[in-house]
mmCIF file of C-alpha atoms in Angstrom:
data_model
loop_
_atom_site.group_PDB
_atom_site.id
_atom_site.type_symbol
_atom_site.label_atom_id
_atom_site.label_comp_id
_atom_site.label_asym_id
_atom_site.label_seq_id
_atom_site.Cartn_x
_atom_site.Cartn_y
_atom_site.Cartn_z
ATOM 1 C CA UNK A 1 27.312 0.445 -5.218
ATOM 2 C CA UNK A 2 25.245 1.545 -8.505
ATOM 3 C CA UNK A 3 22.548 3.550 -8.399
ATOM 4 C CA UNK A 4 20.507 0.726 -9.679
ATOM 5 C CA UNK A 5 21.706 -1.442 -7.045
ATOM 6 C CA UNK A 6 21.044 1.736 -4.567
ATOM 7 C CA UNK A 7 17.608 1.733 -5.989
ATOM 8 C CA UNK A 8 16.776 -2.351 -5.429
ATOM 9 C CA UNK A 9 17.938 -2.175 -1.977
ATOM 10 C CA UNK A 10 15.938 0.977 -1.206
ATOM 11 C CA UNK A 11 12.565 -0.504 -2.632
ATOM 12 C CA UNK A 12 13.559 -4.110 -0.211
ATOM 13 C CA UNK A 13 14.106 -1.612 2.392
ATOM 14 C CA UNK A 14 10.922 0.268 1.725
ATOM 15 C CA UNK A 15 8.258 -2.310 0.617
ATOM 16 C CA UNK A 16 6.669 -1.801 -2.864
ATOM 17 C CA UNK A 17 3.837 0.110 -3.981
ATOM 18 C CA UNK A 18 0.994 -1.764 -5.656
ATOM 19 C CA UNK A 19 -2.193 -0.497 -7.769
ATOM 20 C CA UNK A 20 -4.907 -3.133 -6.145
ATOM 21 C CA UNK A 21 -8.401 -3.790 -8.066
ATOM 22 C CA UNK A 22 -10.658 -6.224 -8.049
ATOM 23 C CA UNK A 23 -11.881 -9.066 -11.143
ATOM 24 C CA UNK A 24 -14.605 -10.570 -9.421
ATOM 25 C CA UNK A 25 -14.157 -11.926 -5.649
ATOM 26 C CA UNK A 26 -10.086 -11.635 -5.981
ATOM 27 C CA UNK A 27 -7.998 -8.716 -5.337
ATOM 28 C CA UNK A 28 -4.814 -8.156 -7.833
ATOM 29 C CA UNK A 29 -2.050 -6.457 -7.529
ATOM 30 C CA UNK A 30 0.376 -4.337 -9.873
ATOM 31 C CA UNK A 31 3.032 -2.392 -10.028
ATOM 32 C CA UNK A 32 1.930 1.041 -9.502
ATOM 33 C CA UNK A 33 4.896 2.788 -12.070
ATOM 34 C CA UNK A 34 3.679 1.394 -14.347
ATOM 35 C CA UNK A 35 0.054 2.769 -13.843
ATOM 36 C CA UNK A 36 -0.671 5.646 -16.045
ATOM 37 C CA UNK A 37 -3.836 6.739 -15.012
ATOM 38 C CA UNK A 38 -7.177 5.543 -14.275
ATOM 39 C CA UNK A 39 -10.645 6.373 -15.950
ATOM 40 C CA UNK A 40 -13.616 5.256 -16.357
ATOM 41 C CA UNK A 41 -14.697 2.640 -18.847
ATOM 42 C CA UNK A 42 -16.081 4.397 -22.089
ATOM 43 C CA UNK A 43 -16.946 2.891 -25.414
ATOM 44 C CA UNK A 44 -14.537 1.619 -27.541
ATOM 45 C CA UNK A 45 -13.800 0.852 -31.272
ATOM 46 C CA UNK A 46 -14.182 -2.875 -31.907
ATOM 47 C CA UNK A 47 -11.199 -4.274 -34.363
ATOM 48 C CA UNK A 48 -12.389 -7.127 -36.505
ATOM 49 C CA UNK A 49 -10.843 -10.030 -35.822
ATOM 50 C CA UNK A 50 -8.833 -9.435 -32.737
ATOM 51 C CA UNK A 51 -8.906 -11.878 -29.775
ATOM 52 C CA UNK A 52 -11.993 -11.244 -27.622
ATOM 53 C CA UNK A 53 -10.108 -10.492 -24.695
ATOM 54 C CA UNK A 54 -9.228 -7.349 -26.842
ATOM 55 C CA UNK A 55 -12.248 -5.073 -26.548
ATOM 56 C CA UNK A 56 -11.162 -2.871 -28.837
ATOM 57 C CA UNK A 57 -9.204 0.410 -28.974
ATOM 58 C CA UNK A 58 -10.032 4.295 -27.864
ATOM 59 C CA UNK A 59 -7.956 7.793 -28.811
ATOM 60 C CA UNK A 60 -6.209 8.802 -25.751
ATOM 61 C CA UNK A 61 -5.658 12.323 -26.188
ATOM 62 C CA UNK A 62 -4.432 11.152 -29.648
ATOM 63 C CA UNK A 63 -2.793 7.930 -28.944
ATOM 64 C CA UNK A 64 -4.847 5.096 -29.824
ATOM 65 C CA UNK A 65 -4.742 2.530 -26.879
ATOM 66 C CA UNK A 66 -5.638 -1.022 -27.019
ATOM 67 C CA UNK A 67 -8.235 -2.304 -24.603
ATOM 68 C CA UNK A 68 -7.884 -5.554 -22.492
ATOM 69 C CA UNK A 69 -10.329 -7.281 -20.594
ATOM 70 C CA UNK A 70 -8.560 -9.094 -18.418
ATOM 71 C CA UNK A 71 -11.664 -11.250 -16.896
ATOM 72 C CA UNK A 72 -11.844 -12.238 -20.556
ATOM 73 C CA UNK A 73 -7.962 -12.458 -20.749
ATOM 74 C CA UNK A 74 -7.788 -14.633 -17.033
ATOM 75 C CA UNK A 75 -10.784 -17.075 -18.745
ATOM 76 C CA UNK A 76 -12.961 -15.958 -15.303
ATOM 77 C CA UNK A 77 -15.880 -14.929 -17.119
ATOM 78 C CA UNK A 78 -17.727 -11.889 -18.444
ATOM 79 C CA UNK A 79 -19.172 -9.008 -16.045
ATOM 80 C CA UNK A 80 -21.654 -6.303 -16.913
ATOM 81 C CA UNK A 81 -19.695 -3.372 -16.829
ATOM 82 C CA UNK A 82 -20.838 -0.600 -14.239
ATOM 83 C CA UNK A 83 -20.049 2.565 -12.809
ATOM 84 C CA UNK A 84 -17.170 0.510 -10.394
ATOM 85 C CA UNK A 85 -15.976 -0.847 -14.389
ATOM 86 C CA UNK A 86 -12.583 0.898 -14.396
ATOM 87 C CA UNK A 87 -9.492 0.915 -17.413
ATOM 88 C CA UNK A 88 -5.986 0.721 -15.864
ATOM 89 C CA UNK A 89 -4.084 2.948 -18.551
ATOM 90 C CA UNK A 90 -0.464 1.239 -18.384
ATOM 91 C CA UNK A 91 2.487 2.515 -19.396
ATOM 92 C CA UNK A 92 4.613 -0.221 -20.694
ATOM 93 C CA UNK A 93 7.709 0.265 -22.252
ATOM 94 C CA UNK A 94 6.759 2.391 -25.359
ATOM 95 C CA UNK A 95 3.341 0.826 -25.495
ATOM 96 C CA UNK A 96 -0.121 2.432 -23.832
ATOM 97 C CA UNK A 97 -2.368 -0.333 -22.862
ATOM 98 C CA UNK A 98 -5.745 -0.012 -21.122
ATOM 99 C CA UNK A 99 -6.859 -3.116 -19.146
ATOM 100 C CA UNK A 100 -10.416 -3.191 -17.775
ATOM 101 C CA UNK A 101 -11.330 -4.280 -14.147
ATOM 102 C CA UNK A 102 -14.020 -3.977 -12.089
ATOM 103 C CA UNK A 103 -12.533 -1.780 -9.716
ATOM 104 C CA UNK A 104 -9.570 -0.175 -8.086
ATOM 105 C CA UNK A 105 -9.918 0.042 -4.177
ATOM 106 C CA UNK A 106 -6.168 1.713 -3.421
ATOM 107 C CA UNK A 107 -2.375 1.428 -2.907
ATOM 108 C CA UNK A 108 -0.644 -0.525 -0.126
ATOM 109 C CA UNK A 109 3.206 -0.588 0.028
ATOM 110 C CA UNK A 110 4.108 -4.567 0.689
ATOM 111 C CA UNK A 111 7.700 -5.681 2.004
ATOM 112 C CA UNK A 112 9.319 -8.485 1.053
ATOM 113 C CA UNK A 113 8.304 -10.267 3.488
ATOM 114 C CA UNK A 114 4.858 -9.953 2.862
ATOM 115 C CA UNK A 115 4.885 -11.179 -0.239
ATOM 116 C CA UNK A 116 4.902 -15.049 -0.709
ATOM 117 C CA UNK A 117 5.694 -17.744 -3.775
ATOM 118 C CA UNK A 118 2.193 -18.224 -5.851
ATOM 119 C CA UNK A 119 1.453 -21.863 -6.600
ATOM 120 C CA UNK A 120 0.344 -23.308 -9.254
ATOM 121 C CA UNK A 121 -2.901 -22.406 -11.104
ATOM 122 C CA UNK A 122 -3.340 -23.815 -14.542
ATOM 123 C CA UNK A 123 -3.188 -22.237 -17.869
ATOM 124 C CA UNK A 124 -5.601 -19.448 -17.845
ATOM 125 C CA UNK A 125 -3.348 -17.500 -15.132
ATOM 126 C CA UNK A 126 0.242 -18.819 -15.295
ATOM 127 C CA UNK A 127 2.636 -18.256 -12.775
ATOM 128 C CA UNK A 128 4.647 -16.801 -15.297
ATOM 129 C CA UNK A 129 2.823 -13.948 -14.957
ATOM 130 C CA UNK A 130 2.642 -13.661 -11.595
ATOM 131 C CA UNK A 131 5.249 -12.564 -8.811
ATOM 132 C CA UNK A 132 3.547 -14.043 -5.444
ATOM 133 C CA UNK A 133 0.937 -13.697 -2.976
ATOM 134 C CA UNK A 134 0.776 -10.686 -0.949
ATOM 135 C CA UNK A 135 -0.726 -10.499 2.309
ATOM 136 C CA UNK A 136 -2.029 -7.877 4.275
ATOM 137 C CA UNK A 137 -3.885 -8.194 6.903
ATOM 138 C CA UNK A 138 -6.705 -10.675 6.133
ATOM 139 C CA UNK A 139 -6.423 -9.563 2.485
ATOM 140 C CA UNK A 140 -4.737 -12.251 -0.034
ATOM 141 C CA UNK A 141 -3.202 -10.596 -2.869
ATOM 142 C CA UNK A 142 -2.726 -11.972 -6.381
ATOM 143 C CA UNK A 143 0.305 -9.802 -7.448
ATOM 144 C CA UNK A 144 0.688 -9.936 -11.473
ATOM 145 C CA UNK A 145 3.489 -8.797 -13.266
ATOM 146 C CA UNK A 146 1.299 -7.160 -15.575
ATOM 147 C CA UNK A 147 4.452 -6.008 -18.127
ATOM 148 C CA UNK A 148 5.671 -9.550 -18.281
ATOM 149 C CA UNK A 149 1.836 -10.388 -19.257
ATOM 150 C CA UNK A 150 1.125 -7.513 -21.900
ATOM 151 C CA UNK A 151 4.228 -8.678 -23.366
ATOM 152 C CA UNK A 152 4.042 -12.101 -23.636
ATOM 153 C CA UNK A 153 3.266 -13.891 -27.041
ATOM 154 C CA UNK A 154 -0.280 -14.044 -26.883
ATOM 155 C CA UNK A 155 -0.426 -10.164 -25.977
ATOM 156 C CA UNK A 156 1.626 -9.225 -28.529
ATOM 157 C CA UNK A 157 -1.196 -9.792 -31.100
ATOM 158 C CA UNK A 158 -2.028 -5.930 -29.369
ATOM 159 C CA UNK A 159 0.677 -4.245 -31.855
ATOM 160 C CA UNK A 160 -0.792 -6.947 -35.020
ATOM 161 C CA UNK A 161 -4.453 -5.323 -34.486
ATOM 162 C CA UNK A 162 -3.871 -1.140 -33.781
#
C-alpha cells in the first residue's frame, strides 16, 4: 500500500474535518486544509469590471487576494455585513482566495457514513460543486467542494481581474 492510499484509508477510518459557516439560514461545509486562516471582513479594493460576486481584492501581508462573496456567488442574496461577516482565506493550489460568509461556528470531523449524496438544486449551486449532505445531529450540512468551485470556469475570471 502507498502512502497515498495509507492516507485515504486513514481519513475513511477517521472521518473528515470540515470548516462550517453559515450564508444565511444554511450551514456549509469545507474542507478545513484548505482553510488558511480566518479574519474579519475589512474593506477592499473594488476592480472595475469584475463579476459582482467578486468584491474586490485586499494585500495580504503582500499578496493581493481576491475577494468572493459567495451569497452573491450562490445567487441567495445580499447581507449587510456585520461584526459575525467573516473572509475564509483559502489556500488553493497556488492561488489565495478570500470568500466572505456570515459566519464560522466550528469544526466537526464527519465519517463517511455521515455524509450523504446531495440532490439536485438548480444552477445557482450545482452539484458539481458539492460533495453531499452531512449530518450531525439535527444539523444538515451543505458540504462544498470549495477548490472544485474556485476553479471552475466562471471562477477563473479571479486570475483575468488581479
Amino acid at each position: 500500500m502507498d502512502a497515498a492510499a495509507r492516507d485515504l484509508q486513514k481519513v475513511d477510518n477517521e472521518g473528515h474535518e470540515f470548516l462550517v459557516f453559515r450564508l444565511g439560514d444554511e450551514e456549509y461545509g469545507i474542507d478545513i486544509l484548505k482553510v488558511q486562516e480566518i479574519r474579519g471582513y475589512e474593506g477592499v479594493t473594488r476592480i472595475a469590471n469584475a463579476p459582482e460576486f467578486i468584491k474586490g481584492v485586499t494585500n495580504l501581508r503582500g499578496v493581493i487576494v481576491p475577494i468572493v462573496d459567495l451569497r452573491l456567488r450562490f445567487d441567495i442574496g445580499s447581507a449587510e455585513y456585520t461584526g459575525q461577516t467573516v473572509v475564509i482565506v483559502l489556500n488553493i493550489g497556488n492561488r489565495v482566495v478570500g470568500i466572505v460568509v456570515d459566519g464560522v461556528s466550528d469544526v466537526l470531523t464527519l465519517s463517511s457514513e455521515q455524509i450523504k449524496p446531495a440532490p439536485e438544486f438548480g444552477a445557482s449551486l450545482s452539484t458539481q460543486y458539492l460533495t453531499g449532505l452531512g449530518s450531525v445531529d439535527e444539523r444538515m450540512l451543505i458540504l462544498v467542494d470549495i477548490e472544485k468551485l474556485m476553479t471552475s470556469e466562471e471562477m477563473a475570471l479571479v486570475d483575468e481581474v488581479v
